[in-house]
XYZ file of C-alpha atoms in Angstrom:
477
model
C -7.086 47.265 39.816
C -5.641 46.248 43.293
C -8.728 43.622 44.109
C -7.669 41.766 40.489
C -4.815 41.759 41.206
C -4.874 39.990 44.585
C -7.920 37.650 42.739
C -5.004 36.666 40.765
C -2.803 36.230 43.140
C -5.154 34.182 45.180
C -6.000 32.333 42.193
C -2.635 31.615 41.506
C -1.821 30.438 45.058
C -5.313 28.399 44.885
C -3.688 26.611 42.042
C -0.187 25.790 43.456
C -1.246 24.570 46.797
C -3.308 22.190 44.852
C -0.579 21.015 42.175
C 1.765 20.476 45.672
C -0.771 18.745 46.902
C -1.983 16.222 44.217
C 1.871 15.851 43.875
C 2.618 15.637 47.530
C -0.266 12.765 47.918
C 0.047 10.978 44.936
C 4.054 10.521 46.152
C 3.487 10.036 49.521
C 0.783 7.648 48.745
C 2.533 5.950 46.617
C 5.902 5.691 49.612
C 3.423 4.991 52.500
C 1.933 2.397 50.690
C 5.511 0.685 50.449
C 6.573 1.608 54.046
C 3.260 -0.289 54.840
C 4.319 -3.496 53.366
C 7.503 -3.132 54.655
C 5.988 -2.783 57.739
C 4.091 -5.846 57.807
C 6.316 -7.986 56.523
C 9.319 -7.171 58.878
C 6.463 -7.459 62.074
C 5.788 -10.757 61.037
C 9.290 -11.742 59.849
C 10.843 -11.075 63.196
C 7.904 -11.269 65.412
C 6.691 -9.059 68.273
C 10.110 -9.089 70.333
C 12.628 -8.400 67.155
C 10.670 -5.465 65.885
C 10.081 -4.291 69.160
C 13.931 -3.911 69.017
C 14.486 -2.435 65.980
C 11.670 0.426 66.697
C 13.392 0.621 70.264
C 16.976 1.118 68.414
C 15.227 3.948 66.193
C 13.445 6.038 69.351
C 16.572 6.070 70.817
C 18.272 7.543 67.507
C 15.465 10.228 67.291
C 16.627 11.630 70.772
C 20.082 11.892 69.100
C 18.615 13.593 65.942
C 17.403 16.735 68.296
C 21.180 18.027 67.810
C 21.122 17.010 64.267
C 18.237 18.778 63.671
C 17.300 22.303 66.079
C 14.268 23.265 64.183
C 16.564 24.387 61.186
C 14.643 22.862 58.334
C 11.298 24.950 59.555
C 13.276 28.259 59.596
C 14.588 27.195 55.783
C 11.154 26.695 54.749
C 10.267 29.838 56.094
C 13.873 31.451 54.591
C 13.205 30.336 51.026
C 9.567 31.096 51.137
C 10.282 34.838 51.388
C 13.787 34.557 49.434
C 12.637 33.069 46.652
C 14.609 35.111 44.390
C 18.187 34.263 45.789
C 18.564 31.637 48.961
C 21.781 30.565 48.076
C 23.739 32.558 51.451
C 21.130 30.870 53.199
C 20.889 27.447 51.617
C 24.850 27.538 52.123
C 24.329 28.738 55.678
C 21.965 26.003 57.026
C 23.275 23.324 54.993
C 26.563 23.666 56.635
C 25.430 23.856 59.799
C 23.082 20.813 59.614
C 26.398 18.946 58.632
C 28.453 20.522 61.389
C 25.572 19.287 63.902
C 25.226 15.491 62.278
C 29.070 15.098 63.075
C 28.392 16.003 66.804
C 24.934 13.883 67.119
C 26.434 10.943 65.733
C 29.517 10.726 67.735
C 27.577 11.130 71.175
C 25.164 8.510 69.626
C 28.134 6.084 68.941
C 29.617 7.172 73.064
C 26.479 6.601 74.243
C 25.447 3.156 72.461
C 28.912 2.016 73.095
C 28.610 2.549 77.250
C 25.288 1.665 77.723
C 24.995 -1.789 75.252
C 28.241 -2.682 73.658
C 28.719 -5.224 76.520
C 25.698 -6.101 77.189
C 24.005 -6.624 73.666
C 26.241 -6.515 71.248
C 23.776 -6.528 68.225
C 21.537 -4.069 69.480
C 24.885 -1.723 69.815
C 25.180 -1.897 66.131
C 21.459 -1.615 65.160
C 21.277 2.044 67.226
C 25.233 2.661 65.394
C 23.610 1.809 61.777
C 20.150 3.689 62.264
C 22.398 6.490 63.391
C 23.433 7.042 59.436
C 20.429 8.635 58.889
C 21.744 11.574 60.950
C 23.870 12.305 58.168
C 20.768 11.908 55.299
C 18.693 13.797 57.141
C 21.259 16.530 57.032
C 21.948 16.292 53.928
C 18.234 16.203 52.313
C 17.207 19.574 50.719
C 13.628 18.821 51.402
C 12.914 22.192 53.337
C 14.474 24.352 50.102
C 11.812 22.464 48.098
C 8.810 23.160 50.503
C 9.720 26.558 50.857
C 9.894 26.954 46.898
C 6.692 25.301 46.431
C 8.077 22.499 44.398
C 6.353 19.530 45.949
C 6.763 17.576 42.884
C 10.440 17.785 42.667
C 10.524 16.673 46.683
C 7.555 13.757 45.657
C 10.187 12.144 43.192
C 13.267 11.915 45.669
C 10.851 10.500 48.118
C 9.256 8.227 46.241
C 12.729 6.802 44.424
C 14.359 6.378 48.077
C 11.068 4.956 49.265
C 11.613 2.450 46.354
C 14.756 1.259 46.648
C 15.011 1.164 50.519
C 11.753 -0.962 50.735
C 12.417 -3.123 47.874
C 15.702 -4.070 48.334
C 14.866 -4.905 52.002
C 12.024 -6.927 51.225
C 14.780 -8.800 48.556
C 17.202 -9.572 51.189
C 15.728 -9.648 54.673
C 14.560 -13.250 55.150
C 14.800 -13.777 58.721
C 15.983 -11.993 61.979
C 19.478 -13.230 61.513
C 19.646 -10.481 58.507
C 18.273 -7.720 60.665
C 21.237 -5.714 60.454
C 20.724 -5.050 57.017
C 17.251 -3.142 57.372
C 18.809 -0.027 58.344
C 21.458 -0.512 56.262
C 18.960 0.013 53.247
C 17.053 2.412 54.883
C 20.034 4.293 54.924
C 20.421 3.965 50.976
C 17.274 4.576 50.153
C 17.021 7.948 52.107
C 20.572 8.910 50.392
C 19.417 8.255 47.294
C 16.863 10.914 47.969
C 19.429 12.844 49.092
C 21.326 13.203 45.989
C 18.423 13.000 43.966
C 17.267 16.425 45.289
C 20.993 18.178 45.564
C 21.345 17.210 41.924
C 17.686 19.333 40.995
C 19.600 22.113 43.649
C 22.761 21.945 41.637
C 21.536 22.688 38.443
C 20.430 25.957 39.379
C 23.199 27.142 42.232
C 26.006 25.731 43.492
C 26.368 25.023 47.020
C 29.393 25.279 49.219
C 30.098 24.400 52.832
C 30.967 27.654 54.939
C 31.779 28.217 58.667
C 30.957 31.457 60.421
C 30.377 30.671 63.742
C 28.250 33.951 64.434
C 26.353 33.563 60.979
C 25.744 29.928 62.579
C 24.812 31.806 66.053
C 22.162 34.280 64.537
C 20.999 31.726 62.466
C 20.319 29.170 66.293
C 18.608 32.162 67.907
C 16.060 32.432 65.330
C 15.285 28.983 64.358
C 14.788 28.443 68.666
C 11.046 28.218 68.651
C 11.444 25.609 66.129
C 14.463 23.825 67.854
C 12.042 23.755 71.055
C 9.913 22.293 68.722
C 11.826 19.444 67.401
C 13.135 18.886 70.897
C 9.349 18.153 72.437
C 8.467 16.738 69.267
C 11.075 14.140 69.707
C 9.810 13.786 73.472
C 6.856 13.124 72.251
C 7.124 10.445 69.357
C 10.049 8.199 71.338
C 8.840 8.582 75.141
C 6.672 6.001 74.554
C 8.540 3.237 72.972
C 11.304 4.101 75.120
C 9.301 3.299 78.763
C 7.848 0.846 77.332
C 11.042 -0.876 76.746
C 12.138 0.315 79.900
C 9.237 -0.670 82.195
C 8.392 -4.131 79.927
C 9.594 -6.326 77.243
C 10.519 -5.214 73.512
C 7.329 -7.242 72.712
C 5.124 -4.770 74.682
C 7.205 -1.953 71.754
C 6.391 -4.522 68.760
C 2.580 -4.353 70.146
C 2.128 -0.652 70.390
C 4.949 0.196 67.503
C 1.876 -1.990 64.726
C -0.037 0.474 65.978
C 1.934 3.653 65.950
C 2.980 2.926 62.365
C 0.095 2.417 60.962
C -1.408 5.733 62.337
C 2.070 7.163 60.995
C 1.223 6.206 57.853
C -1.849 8.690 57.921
C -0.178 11.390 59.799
C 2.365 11.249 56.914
C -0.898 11.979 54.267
C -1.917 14.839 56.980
C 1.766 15.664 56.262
C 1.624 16.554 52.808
C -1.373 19.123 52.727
C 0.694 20.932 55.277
C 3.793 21.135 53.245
C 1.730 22.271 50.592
C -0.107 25.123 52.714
C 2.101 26.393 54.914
C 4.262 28.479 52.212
C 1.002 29.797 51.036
C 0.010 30.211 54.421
C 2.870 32.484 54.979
C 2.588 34.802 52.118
C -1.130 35.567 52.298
C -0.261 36.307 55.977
C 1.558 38.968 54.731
C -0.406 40.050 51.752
C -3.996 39.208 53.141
C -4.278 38.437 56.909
C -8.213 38.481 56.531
C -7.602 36.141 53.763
C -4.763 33.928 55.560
C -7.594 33.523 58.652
C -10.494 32.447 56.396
C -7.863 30.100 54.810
C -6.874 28.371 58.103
C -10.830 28.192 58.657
C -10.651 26.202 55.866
C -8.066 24.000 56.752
C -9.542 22.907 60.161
C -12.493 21.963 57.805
C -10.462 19.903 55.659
C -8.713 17.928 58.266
C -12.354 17.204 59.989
C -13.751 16.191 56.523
C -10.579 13.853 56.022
C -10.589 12.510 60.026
C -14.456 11.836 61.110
C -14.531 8.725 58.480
C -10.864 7.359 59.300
C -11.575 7.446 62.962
C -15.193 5.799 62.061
C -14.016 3.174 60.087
C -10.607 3.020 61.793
C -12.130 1.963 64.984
C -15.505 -0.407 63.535
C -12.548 -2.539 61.671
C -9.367 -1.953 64.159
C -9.545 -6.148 65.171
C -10.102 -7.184 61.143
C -7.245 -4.623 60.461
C -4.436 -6.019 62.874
C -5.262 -9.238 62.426
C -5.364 -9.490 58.819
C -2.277 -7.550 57.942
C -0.099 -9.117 61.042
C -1.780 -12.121 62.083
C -3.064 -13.296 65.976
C 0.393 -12.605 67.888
C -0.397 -8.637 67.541
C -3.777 -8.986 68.823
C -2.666 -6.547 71.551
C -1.909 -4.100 69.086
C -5.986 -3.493 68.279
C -6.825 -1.478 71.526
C -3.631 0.694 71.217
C -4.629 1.432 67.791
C -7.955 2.875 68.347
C -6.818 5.226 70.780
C -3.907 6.405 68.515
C -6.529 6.851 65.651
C -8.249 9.464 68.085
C -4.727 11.322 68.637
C -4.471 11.679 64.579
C -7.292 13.288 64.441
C -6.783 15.427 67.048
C -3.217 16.285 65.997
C -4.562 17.150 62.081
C -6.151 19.842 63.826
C -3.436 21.294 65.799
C -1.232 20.901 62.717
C -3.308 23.997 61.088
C -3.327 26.053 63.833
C 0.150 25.875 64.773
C 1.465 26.695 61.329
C -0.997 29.263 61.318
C 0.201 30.481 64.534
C 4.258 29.966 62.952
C 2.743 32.318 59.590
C 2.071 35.021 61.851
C 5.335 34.433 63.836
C 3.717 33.797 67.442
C 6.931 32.004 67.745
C 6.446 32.741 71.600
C 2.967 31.627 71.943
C 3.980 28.297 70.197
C 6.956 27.604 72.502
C 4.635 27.960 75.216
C 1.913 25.207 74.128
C 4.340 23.418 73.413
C 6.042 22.886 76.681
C 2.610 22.659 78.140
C 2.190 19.324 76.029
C 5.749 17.677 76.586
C 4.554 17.863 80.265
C 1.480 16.553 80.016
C 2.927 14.119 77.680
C 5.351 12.977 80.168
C 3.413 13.183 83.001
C 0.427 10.993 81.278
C 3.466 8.400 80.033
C 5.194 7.763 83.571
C 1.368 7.631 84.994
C -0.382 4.794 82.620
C 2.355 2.994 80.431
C 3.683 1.243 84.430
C -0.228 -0.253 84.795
C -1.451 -0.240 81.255
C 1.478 -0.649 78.971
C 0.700 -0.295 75.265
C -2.662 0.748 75.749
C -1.329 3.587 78.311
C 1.174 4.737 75.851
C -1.870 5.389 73.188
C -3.715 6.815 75.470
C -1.356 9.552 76.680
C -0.772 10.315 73.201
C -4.614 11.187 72.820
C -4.348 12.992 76.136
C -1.764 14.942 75.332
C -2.949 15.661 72.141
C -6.237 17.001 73.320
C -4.363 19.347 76.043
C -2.312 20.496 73.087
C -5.266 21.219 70.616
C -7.252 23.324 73.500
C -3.702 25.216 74.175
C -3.538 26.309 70.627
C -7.465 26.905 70.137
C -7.253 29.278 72.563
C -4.499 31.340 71.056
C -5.795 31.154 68.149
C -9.343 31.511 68.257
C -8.845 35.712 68.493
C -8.157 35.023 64.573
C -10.911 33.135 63.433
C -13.707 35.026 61.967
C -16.711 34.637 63.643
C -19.011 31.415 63.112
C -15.917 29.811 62.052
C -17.420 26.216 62.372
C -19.321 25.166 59.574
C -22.125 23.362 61.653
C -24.122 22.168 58.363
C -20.450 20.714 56.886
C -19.977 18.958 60.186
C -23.090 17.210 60.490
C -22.913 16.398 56.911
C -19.420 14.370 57.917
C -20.458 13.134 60.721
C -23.611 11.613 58.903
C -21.821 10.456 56.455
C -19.289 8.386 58.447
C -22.178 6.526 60.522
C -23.644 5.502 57.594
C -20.433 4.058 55.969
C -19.593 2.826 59.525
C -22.892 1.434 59.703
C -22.650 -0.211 56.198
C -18.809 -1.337 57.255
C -19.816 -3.004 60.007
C -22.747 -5.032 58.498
C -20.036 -6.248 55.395
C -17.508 -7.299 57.639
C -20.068 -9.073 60.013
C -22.526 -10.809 57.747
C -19.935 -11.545 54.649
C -16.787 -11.740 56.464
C -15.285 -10.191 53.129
C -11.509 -8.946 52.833
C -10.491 -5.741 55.245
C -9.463 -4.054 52.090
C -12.803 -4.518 50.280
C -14.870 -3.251 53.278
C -12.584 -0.024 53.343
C -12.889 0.888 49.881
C -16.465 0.116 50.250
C -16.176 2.376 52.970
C -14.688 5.147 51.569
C -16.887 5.039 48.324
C -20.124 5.197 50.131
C -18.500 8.387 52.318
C -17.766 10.016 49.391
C -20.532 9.396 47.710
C -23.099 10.819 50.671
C -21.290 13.512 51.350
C -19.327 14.612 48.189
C -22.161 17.011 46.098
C -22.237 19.713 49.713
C -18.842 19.046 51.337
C -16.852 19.178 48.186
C -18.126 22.045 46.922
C -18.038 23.406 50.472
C -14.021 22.607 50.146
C -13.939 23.847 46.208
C -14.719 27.329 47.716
């Protein structure tokens, strides 16, 4: 009776974690896709310098969003997972707070902006002061409620209707880089029209209130630390980059390397939705089934390698035709910095898994420590190469640190791995599959000089089709 039972419940977990995800990508697809345009047309609208700029203005913001932010939407996700039945103290309870918090971030955003650049460059003052609004979005976005619930198509909607209004109204108005002010203007309404979007689906099941308890509000900082130490080398991570590079060169050398970055942001956000849409599960079985929960993260790892072997194949074989199609001969010093960041995705898909596998099982220690471990070797690895190297230094500490972090958490991890966890027949079936679209890729783009686009769906057909009949069924399983 017990063992149908749990093959229900698996079953029944099998089949949510793939609704969220065919949900999750089809939305995030869908917003990526228009973040991507967006993308190339404000790079070639205002050129390498003025986007440069505007990514520069937006680094310095994510410092600022630390405050806003202290790990607090992780430890809802993990709340509402295991409340599922009645979160509404604790929606209440972190909702406030992430308020309370935006109010402080912004105004030390706004002091600091105004001391450092209000004299000096007056427009750039007001870009960091109108990118700052999204402190307040963020805070009030309900996403982590909805990825704790499991409710990925209720979260795909908001995301994709503020996706679509932000983008589209910027493309409608911003003509030139006199009108740059207005991007995050619209950015700003499109992520607060997600915002209400999701408080409305919230409100027609509980109300929420704002409440201050300032030792409810202490508690709730102490546990949701790992994950504020988190966010806080996360944020080190992402913006220490863009912001030596602005400091040691030119906001060109941040338009170069910020093509780059986005585009590999724009997978990273795809790697982003089959972790929302596992890591509730992830939790759960880790409580019901931790033989289960380990053979699941096995399966994971597998997924990401499946998913990463042909976008770092392809990725790199079409890198030049990629940057120079999309945003034409002044970002030709975007292509190297772009291969190297394609190796950090697929590095960072992989430590992804483990470290929500290692969050399931609350190694909330363990985490903190690997961690730390990569914010210094990210910062060491930035301060060394991005002085000779620029953009290309930048990428490559990112794949540095990446790799330090990945053979951090492998080695915590790997104690929980069954044994002959690595599918060497699944592997080699990837990895043959990729040279051979690679191969193919290469030849098309060479001999033909047909579209990028056509050569990567070519691409992507001829991976599937060699490797689909074992892999898929490998991944079915």
């Amino acid at each position: 009776m017990l063992s149908q039972v749990s093959a229900k419940g698996n079953k029944k977990m099998r089949k949510t974690t793939f609704e969220n995800f065919s949900y999750g990508l089809a939305g995030r697809l869908l917003s990526q896709a228009l973040s991507f345009v967006l993308m190339i047309y404000l790079a070639r609208t205002l050129g390498p310098a003025d986007f440069g700029s505007l990514n520069f203005a937006i680094a310095i913001v994510g410092y600022f969003s630390i405050l806003a932010t202290l790990g607090l939407q992780v430890e809802g996700v993990r709340i509402t997972a295991r409340e599922q039945q009645a979160p509404v103290k604790s929606v209440n309870l972190i909702f406030s707070l992430r308020i309370y918090l935006a109010i402080c971030a912004y105004f030390l955003l706004l002091l600091y902006a105004y001391l450092c650049f209000f004299h000096t460059d007056l427009r750039f003052f007001y870009l960091i002061a109108l990118y700052g609004l999204g402190l307040f979005s963020s805070a009030f976005l309900l996403d982590w409620y909805f990825v704790g619930n499991e409710e990925l198509q209720t979260l795909t909607s908001a995301t994709v209707l503020g996706s679509l209004v932000g983008s589209s109204m910027t493309l409608w108005v911003v003509n030139s880089v006199e009108e740059v002010l207005f991007i995050p203007v619209l950015s700003f309404l499109g992520s607060a029209i997600a915002c209400i979007y999701l408080l409305f689906r919230y409100l027609q099941r509980y109300q929420i209130n704002l409440v201050f308890d300032f030792e409810l509000f202490r508690q709730l900082l102490i546990v949701s630390l790992p994950f504020a130490a988190s966010t806080i080398i996360n944020q080190i991570q992402a913006n220490l980059d863009m912001v030596l590079l602005g400091y040691f060169w030119t906001a060109a050398e941040v338009g170069y390397y910020s093509v780059a970055y986005r585009i590999v942001i724009v997978f990273s956000g795809l790697v982003g939705v089959y972790s929302q849409s596992t890591f509730s599960a992830m939790i759960r079985l880790n409580e019901t089934d931790k033989s289960g929960a380990m053979t699941y993260l096995k399966k994971n790892l597998h997924v990401m390698l499946y998913i990463m072997i042909p976008v770092i194949t392809g990725g790199t074989i079409l890198a030049n035709s990629i940057i120079l199609t999309f945003f034409g001969d002044k970002y030709q010093e975007s292509v190297l910095p772009f291969i190297l960041l394609l190796y950090y995705l697929l590095l960072m898909t992989l430590s992804i898994s483990m470290a929500n596998f290692l969050l399931s099982i609350k190694s909330d220690k363990a985490y903190i420590q690997i961690l730390v471990c990569g914010v210094i070797v990210n910062s060491v690895t930035n301060f060394l190469l991005i002085p000779h190297w620029k953009a290309v230094g930048a990428a490559a500490a990112m794949a540095i640190t990446e790799l330090a972090t990945l053979l951090f958490l492998l080695s915590r991890v790997r104690i929980f791995l069954p044994s002959g966890w690595l599918d060497g027949q699944f592997i080699a079936s990837s990895i043959a599959g990729a040279a051979v679209m690679g191969g193919l890729c290469y030849w098309v783009q060479s001999s033909f000089n047909f579209h990028v686009v056509f050569t990567i769906l070519l691409g992507i057909i001829t991976y599937f089709g060699l490797t689909g009949f074992y892999c898929m069924n490998y991944l079915k399983r």
